[in-house]
Amino acid sequence: MTIDQSIPLSKDRLFNWLKTLSNQLSKGTLIIDINDENLSILHANPYFFKLTSFENEQIINQNISILNGKRTSKKSIEALNLHLKSGSPKKLTILHYNKEGSAFWNSITLHPIRNNENIIQYILLTCEDTTEETLNKMIYKLEHEVYQAIDHESNLQSILNLISEKIELFYIRDVYCTIHLYNENYDIKSIGSYTLPVHVINKLAFFEIKSNSNFNKSAIYLKDFTDTPLYNDISENYELGTIQGSWTKLILTPQNEISGILTLFNQDSTELKQIDINYLNRLTLLIQLAIKYAEQKIQLRHLAFYDVETNLPNLHYFKTQFSKWLNTGDSGFAAIIHPAEFNKIVDLYGRSAGADLLSQMANRLSEYLAVDDVLISRFSNSIVLGVKGESDSFTSYYQQIELLTLIPYLIDDKETYITIKIGYTNFDQSLTVDQIIHQSDIALSKARNRSGNSFEAYEENSTKQLIEEMEIFNQLAYALHHEEFLVYLQPKINFTTLEVEGFEALSRWNSSRLGFISPIKYIPIAEQTGKIKDIDLLNFKHILSWLQNRLNKGKKILPVSLNISPDHFYDPLFLENIRNIFNQFNIPPQYIKLEVTESIELVDLSRAKEILNQLNALGIGCSIDDFGVGFSSLSYLPQLPFSEIKIDRSFVSSMNEPGMYAIVQTIILLAKNIKMRAIAEGIETKEQLVMLQQLGCPAGQGYYFYKPMSINDAEQLLDIEKTADEK
Ligand code: C2E
Ligand code: MG
Ligand code: MG
């Protein structure tokens, strides 16, 4: 305010002039004598009385501190006094109380009034109630802080605590704040608060929400505690002062459903005013937005780090967490665990069944591996596992990991056994996460080529091997097209007569580009790439036309067993293909047998049973190959209509060990009991033959008798036998 030069000089006249001026002002105004030590109020205008509801007598000769109250901050009182004493112009906002004790934000401006000698005589102090404006500013600030907290990945709980804190610190009233959030069943999901501890909040939890329907959703629910036992209990026992009553307002979702409540517990008994109603409305809206935004953020985080199908952590999560391990210099191993039956399960029951299998596996794995530093994530058709600890510790965990295959999984309501292939690598900080995953992948490719449950570690030369496999893969199509595949036959010997009773057909490949390649190498690659079906059907045709040829010439034929890849066995077109080819020839069905490896029926018993029954109906018998190598199938074997069990070579070759001897004995006994024939594989010595004969094994094959031979050699063998017969 500028003071006109015409202001009279004398102090009294100056005062009178100020009085007239202040009475005309439309703001609360006080005149204070700067020379008075107490800074007494000499005059207050009508607006001031309206603002504070004080009367003239109560104000005159009092100090401005008459407006102070419980929550007026010491700092602002000191600032105001300092400026009043020094007479410097100043604007400040301070929490003041009216005569009834209601707080309001008082926006004060100090104008020093000087006489003609330029000496300050009075302070003209104007007051304005800016409560609404100040609360609005606070809410904006709070909104900003809340969104910042959400951006910094704070969880919902800490955001609710933050809101409660700010309300308690900055609201014009002495309140304790609590925020309850509910889930869909109206059970409490979380409680936010600042001063009140949860056990006290629980005592005060009078506002029960049971259903969504019976509430006036825009109302504010008031509760008076003064006459209740709680009032004394709280004030006596918890050092929280008194809690007079509470105001509760519902927090609604955008769909107008109740998602929580905001409660302000009042320490004073002032009544609810329009300004409080507005404030509560704004706050509940802010909380509603904060919840929505925080939940969206959590969802986004979830989407970024979790697999939608299984809800398992995804590869991105794995990499992020793993990088932290590497940064802190940790070591351990990473393993990719692949259920070998994954693709078959997806083909049979759909993608969600594959995902279901992985999530069941992950659950079991976290149960079996009772260690702290474990990461388990989904990685496409596998589980990727990270374990922090001593390097080279994979093998010490393998027993626990292998438990994954012990009990069947319930997939599409069917009991399904699986086999696992694992590639792993040891890590330390010299590797990146991508390198670690790449190395585990390379090791996995190796493990997938082995039968049964198997694991492989990454080795430097694994890459070389992978390149070799790629070359084989590239040549497979060419080989099929140019008929590079041959069938060899290995005679099966009857142990009673020691005569050849049949053959096993075994695939051979002499590649024009790569030379001779063992089926142990190319069969798994052909299986993985789907080419095996063509190879098996080609062999089937070869064998049938050979047998037909001999029959046409009136020569003797013997049953031939063909190996059928499990992949093929499950192909919906398998039976039709077999039937179509079979019908092109005129061979009695008892001359054809199919061998399938043990892991097939692990996938789905009822389906395996159905296929076997249909083959049996055609007159084609089936053998279970490599018995005993994969999962121990003793329990389900009797349910499946196989006609033959082939005892794996690994058992026969170590039959001189008592344990192995006992296993072979059990398998032969089992076969007898369920009326299947046992055929021993890989007999290399007379000793083995004698032992098998003693155990009552009816037949077998092996280098001791014959190695697999070309069709020409087999022809000769049969013809010689025939000649011998004829003699
Ligand atoms: P398998 O069906 O168990 O065949 C027996 C394997 O043991 C053959 O290996 C055979 O040559 C070998 N063997 C036989 N007697 C002895 C012995 O006394 N000592 C030793 N050390 N080995 C013996 P091969 O021909 O290398 O075949 C390996 C596997 O590849 C087969 O195991 C079979 O699972 C698969 N396979 C071979 N041909 C085909 C085919 O046409 N289709 C399919 N799907 N798989 C095939
Ligand atoms: Mg076989
Ligand atoms: Mg075998």
XYZ file of N, CA and C in Angstrom, residues 77-217:
423
model
N 4.706 -19.064 13.550
C 4.495 -18.064 14.617
C 5.743 -17.188 14.747
N 6.890 -17.847 14.742
C 8.154 -17.098 14.863
C 8.347 -16.163 13.686
N 8.060 -16.644 12.487
C 8.233 -15.818 11.288
C 7.331 -14.592 11.355
N 6.094 -14.821 11.769
C 5.152 -13.693 11.828
C 5.625 -12.654 12.853
N 6.047 -13.119 14.035
C 6.526 -12.201 15.071
C 7.745 -11.405 14.616
N 8.630 -12.110 13.982
C 9.858 -11.470 13.513
C 9.546 -10.317 12.563
N 8.627 -10.592 11.631
C 8.302 -9.549 10.651
C 7.483 -8.428 11.264
N 6.656 -8.765 12.246
C 5.893 -7.707 12.926
C 6.845 -6.768 13.660
N 7.855 -7.369 14.321
C 8.806 -6.560 15.099
C 9.656 -5.689 14.206
N 10.093 -6.275 13.107
C 11.003 -5.503 12.248
C 10.227 -4.563 11.329
N 8.934 -4.809 11.197
C 8.106 -3.941 10.374
C 8.361 -4.104 8.892
N 8.915 -5.250 8.516
C 9.171 -5.411 7.084
C 7.917 -5.944 6.385
N 7.720 -5.507 5.159
C 6.547 -5.991 4.426
C 6.663 -7.506 4.199
N 5.555 -8.229 4.289
C 5.647 -9.690 4.186
C 4.277 -10.279 3.901
N 4.306 -11.379 3.168
C 3.071 -12.161 2.977
C 3.355 -13.548 3.518
N 2.465 -14.085 4.321
C 2.636 -15.484 4.749
C 1.295 -16.115 5.068
N 1.299 -17.457 5.020
C 0.058 -18.190 5.306
C 0.277 -19.028 6.552
N -0.675 -18.920 7.485
C -0.490 -19.557 8.789
C -1.828 -20.163 9.216
N -1.743 -21.299 9.920
C -2.985 -21.944 10.361
C -3.482 -21.260 11.632
N -4.591 -20.555 11.518
C -5.177 -19.861 12.659
C -6.512 -20.462 13.031
N -6.971 -20.111 14.215
C -8.241 -20.674 14.702
C -9.209 -19.549 15.017
N -10.476 -19.762 14.696
C -11.464 -18.738 15.053
C -11.894 -18.953 16.505
N -12.825 -18.144 16.923
C -13.209 -18.167 18.335
C -13.747 -19.547 18.755
N -14.438 -20.259 17.758
C -14.999 -21.593 18.077
C -13.951 -22.704 18.041
N -12.763 -22.307 17.668
C -11.707 -23.327 17.606
C -11.591 -23.994 16.248
N -12.327 -23.499 15.231
C -12.161 -24.077 13.894
C -10.949 -23.464 13.223
N -10.170 -24.341 12.624
C -8.945 -23.858 11.996
C -9.236 -23.327 10.602
N -8.455 -22.376 10.167
C -8.526 -21.906 8.775
C -7.134 -21.438 8.371
N -6.882 -21.536 7.093
C -5.601 -21.028 6.617
C -5.721 -19.537 6.422
N -4.884 -18.790 7.144
C -4.960 -17.339 7.146
C -3.806 -16.782 6.316
N -4.205 -16.119 5.236
C -3.175 -15.545 4.382
C -2.976 -14.090 4.811
N -1.820 -13.807 5.409
C -1.590 -12.505 6.073
C -0.631 -11.643 5.254
N -0.949 -10.356 5.125
C -0.004 -9.421 4.497
C 0.292 -8.297 5.497
N 1.577 -8.017 5.672
C 1.973 -6.944 6.602
C 2.371 -5.694 5.809
N 1.744 -4.570 6.143
C 2.125 -3.304 5.493
C 2.674 -2.378 6.558
N 3.963 -2.034 6.507
C 4.466 -1.043 7.472
C 3.932 0.352 7.113
N 3.475 1.075 8.141
C 2.952 2.432 7.894
C 3.948 3.432 8.519
N 4.484 4.319 7.682
C 5.523 5.255 8.127
C 4.950 6.658 8.252
N 5.588 7.438 9.110
C 5.179 8.848 9.158
C 6.051 9.628 8.165
N 5.899 10.996 8.219
C 6.621 11.788 7.219
C 8.136 11.721 7.373
N 8.564 11.342 8.597
C 10.019 11.183 8.788
C 10.474 9.795 8.364
N 9.554 9.093 7.747
C 9.862 7.758 7.225
C 10.127 6.737 8.331
N 9.549 7.035 9.505
C 9.721 6.078 10.614
C 8.436 5.260 10.732
N 8.632 3.944 10.875
C 7.452 3.070 10.939
C 6.740 3.276 12.265
N 5.421 3.504 12.178
C 4.631 3.727 13.383
C 3.683 2.557 13.653
N 3.052 2.101 12.602
C 2.044 1.032 12.749
C 2.285 -0.047 11.712
N 1.666 -1.181 12.036
C 1.580 -2.233 11.017
C 0.112 -2.391 10.673
N -0.180 -2.309 9.394
C -1.534 -2.628 8.954
C -1.479 -4.085 8.469
N -2.270 -4.926 9.147
C -2.184 -6.369 8.859
C -3.505 -6.814 8.248
N -3.453 -7.322 7.002
C -4.705 -7.810 6.406
C -4.730 -9.334 6.450
N -5.919 -9.913 6.687
C -6.082 -11.371 6.799
C -7.099 -11.837 5.774
N -6.862 -13.037 5.261
C -7.812 -13.586 4.303
C -7.892 -15.097 4.526
N -9.095 -15.639 4.527
C -9.259 -17.090 4.704
C -8.999 -17.775 3.354
N -7.871 -18.427 3.249
C -7.543 -19.090 1.976
C -7.527 -20.608 2.149
N -8.346 -21.078 3.104
C -8.344 -22.516 3.401
C -8.580 -23.351 2.142
N -9.618 -22.997 1.407
C -9.981 -23.794 0.250
C -8.833 -23.860 -0.757
N -8.285 -22.682 -1.009
C -7.189 -22.577 -1.969
C -5.982 -23.396 -1.486
N -5.675 -23.260 -0.183
C -4.507 -23.969 0.357
C -4.715 -25.480 0.310
N -5.935 -25.913 0.663
C -6.206 -27.359 0.602
C -6.095 -27.862 -0.829
N -6.604 -27.058 -1.772
C -6.499 -27.449 -3.183
C -5.048 -27.628 -3.591
N -4.245 -26.668 -3.164
C -2.817 -26.732 -3.499
C -2.206 -27.994 -2.925
N -2.610 -28.302 -1.690
C -2.072 -29.495 -1.036
C -2.470 -30.753 -1.788
N -3.718 -30.765 -2.226
C -4.165 -31.961 -2.946
C -3.390 -32.108 -4.253
N -3.166 -30.983 -4.937
C -2.362 -31.065 -6.175
C -0.989 -31.631 -5.875
N -0.413 -31.100 -4.777
C 0.928 -31.552 -4.405
C 0.917 -33.041 -4.049
N -0.113 -33.421 -3.320
C -0.232 -34.823 -2.917
C -0.398 -35.712 -4.145
N -1.258 -35.286 -5.073
C -1.449 -36.034 -6.318
C -0.108 -36.268 -6.993
N 0.654 -35.201 -7.078
C 1.954 -35.271 -7.733
C 2.863 -36.285 -7.031
N 2.876 -36.198 -5.700
C 3.737 -37.111 -4.937
C 3.302 -38.562 -5.107
N 1.956 -38.737 -5.126
C 1.433 -40.108 -5.269
C 1.849 -40.678 -6.624
N 1.678 -39.886 -7.680
C 2.027 -40.403 -9.013
C 3.521 -40.655 -9.141
N 4.285 -39.791 -8.480
C 5.735 -40.027 -8.497
C 6.079 -41.340 -7.808
N 5.409 -41.577 -6.678
C 5.665 -42.821 -5.934
C 5.287 -44.026 -6.783
N 4.163 -43.926 -7.489
C 3.740 -45.055 -8.333
C 4.773 -45.277 -9.428
N 5.250 -44.188 -10.011
C 6.251 -44.311 -11.062
C 7.526 -44.968 -10.566
N 7.813 -44.726 -9.283
C 9.023 -45.340 -8.725
C 8.742 -46.722 -8.175
N 7.698 -47.342 -8.702
C 7.390 -48.749 -8.405
C 7.040 -48.996 -6.935
N 6.570 -47.934 -6.219
C 6.128 -48.186 -4.847
C 4.907 -49.079 -4.910
N 4.712 -49.887 -3.868
C 3.514 -50.717 -3.895
C 2.324 -49.942 -3.344
N 1.153 -50.526 -3.527
C -0.082 -49.838 -3.157
C -0.100 -49.502 -1.669
N 0.376 -50.443 -0.863
C 0.401 -50.245 0.587
C 1.173 -48.976 0.961
N 2.356 -48.801 0.400
C 3.150 -47.638 0.806
C 2.529 -46.352 0.255
N 1.796 -46.478 -0.856
C 1.121 -45.284 -1.385
C -0.029 -44.876 -0.458
N -0.743 -45.856 0.055
C -1.841 -45.547 0.984
C -1.269 -44.930 2.267
N -0.111 -45.451 2.699
C 0.527 -44.870 3.890
C 0.928 -43.412 3.634
N 1.454 -43.176 2.428
C 1.883 -41.817 2.083
C 0.695 -40.854 2.114
N -0.427 -41.268 1.538
C -1.605 -40.395 1.518
C -2.052 -40.111 2.955
N -2.074 -41.153 3.782
C -2.495 -40.964 5.183
C -1.570 -39.972 5.895
N -0.277 -40.134 5.636
C 0.709 -39.247 6.282
C 0.440 -37.790 5.922
N 0.278 -37.539 4.613
C 0.108 -36.148 4.175
C -1.192 -35.556 4.719
N -2.236 -36.361 4.782
C -3.502 -35.851 5.302
C -3.333 -35.461 6.770
N -2.685 -36.353 7.528
C -2.508 -36.050 8.952
C -1.643 -34.805 9.161
N -0.628 -34.644 8.315
C 0.291 -33.522 8.525
C -0.309 -32.197 8.058
N -1.083 -32.209 7.002
C -1.454 -30.939 6.396
C -2.925 -30.574 6.480
N -3.742 -31.500 6.930
C -5.149 -31.136 7.005
C -5.336 -30.110 8.107
N -6.350 -29.267 7.954
C -6.557 -28.207 8.934
C -7.003 -28.737 10.286
N -7.435 -29.957 10.294
C -7.913 -30.500 11.570
C -6.927 -31.528 12.106
N -7.107 -31.780 13.399
C -6.307 -32.799 14.040
C -6.954 -34.137 13.775
N -6.451 -34.813 12.793
C -7.088 -36.094 12.465
C -6.055 -37.205 12.388
N -6.533 -38.418 12.611
C -5.772 -39.612 12.252
C -6.469 -40.178 11.024
N -5.663 -40.622 10.100
C -6.257 -41.061 8.839
C -6.025 -42.553 8.631
N -7.034 -43.246 8.165
C -6.838 -44.650 7.748
C -7.543 -44.877 6.410
N -6.948 -45.745 5.619
C -7.568 -46.123 4.350
C -7.640 -47.645 4.317
N -8.843 -48.175 4.170
C -9.023 -49.636 4.039
C -9.355 -49.933 2.583
N -8.681 -50.944 2.027
C -9.063 -51.401 0.682
C -9.615 -52.808 0.772
N -10.611 -53.083 -0.053
C -11.247 -54.412 -0.019
C -11.019 -55.161 -1.323
N -11.112 -56.478 -1.243
C -11.126 -57.274 -2.481
C -12.577 -57.518 -2.915
N -12.770 -58.372 -3.913
C -14.130 -58.564 -4.465
C -15.103 -59.100 -3.406
N -14.569 -59.843 -2.425
C -15.471 -60.410 -1.397
C -15.631 -59.486 -0.198
N -15.162 -58.273 -0.341
C -15.203 -57.289 0.742
C -14.385 -57.728 1.942
N -13.375 -58.531 1.702
C -12.389 -58.783 2.752
C -11.328 -57.694 2.628
N -10.748 -57.321 3.781
C -9.764 -56.240 3.741
C -8.513 -56.697 3.006
N -8.135 -55.917 1.986
C -6.968 -56.259 1.184
C -5.721 -55.574 1.754
N -5.870 -54.301 2.120
C -4.753 -53.619 2.785
C -5.264 -52.415 3.569
N -4.435 -52.020 4.535
C -4.804 -50.883 5.380
C -3.663 -49.876 5.339
N -3.990 -48.646 4.943
C -2.985 -47.593 4.955
C -3.208 -46.698 6.159
N -2.118 -46.274 6.813
C -2.270 -45.352 7.941
C -0.949 -44.646 8.177
N -0.953 -43.658 9.070
C 0.303 -42.978 9.389
C 0.589 -43.126 10.888
N -0.256 -42.518 11.737
C 0.020 -42.579 13.181
C -0.566 -43.831 13.819
N -1.788 -44.165 13.431
C -2.470 -45.256 14.122
C -1.871 -46.612 13.759
N -1.458 -47.369 14.777
C -0.975 -48.718 14.482
C -2.164 -49.642 14.165
N -1.862 -50.724 13.443
C -2.951 -51.570 12.940
C -3.823 -52.133 14.071
N -3.201 -52.455 15.233
C -4.039 -53.043 16.285
C -5.054 -52.040 16.827
N -4.701 -50.758 16.797
C -5.673 -49.747 17.227
C -6.736 -49.570 16.134
N -6.266 -49.569 14.872
C -7.223 -49.428 13.768
C -8.246 -50.556 13.824
N -7.755 -51.759 14.111
C -8.676 -52.898 14.181
C -9.736 -52.702 15.255
N -9.319 -52.070 16.364
C -10.299 -51.781 17.426
C -11.348 -50.810 16.936
N -10.886 -49.868 16.110
C -11.791 -48.812 15.655
C -12.606 -49.223 14.438
N -12.294 -50.433 13.904
C -12.929 -50.824 12.641
C -14.401 -51.127 12.834
N -15.147 -50.111 12.951
C -16.580 -50.246 13.207
C -17.368 -50.295 11.915
N -16.724 -49.866 10.844
C -17.461 -49.677 9.600
C -17.304 -50.916 8.740
N -18.256 -51.800 8.862
C -18.092 -53.082 8.178
C -18.800 -53.068 6.840
N -18.084 -53.519 5.826
C -18.707 -53.572 4.510
C -18.933 -55.029 4.166
N -20.167 -55.401 3.993
C -20.457 -56.814 3.685
C -20.942 -56.961 2.246
N -21.684 -55.992 1.804
C -22.146 -56.095 0.415
C -22.075 -54.706 -0.194
N -22.298 -54.661 -1.453
C -22.100 -53.422 -2.183
C -23.385 -52.609 -2.288
N -24.497 -53.170 -1.820
C -25.771 -52.571 -2.233
C -26.359 -51.536 -1.273
N -26.156 -51.723 0.037
C -26.971 -50.933 0.972
C -26.363 -49.593 1.390
N -25.428 -49.106 0.654
C -24.791 -47.869 1.076
C -25.177 -46.702 0.182
N -25.371 -45.565 0.821
C -25.444 -44.337 0.039
C -23.998 -43.998 -0.290
N -23.677 -44.124 -1.549
C -22.265 -44.094 -1.902
C -21.634 -42.715 -1.865
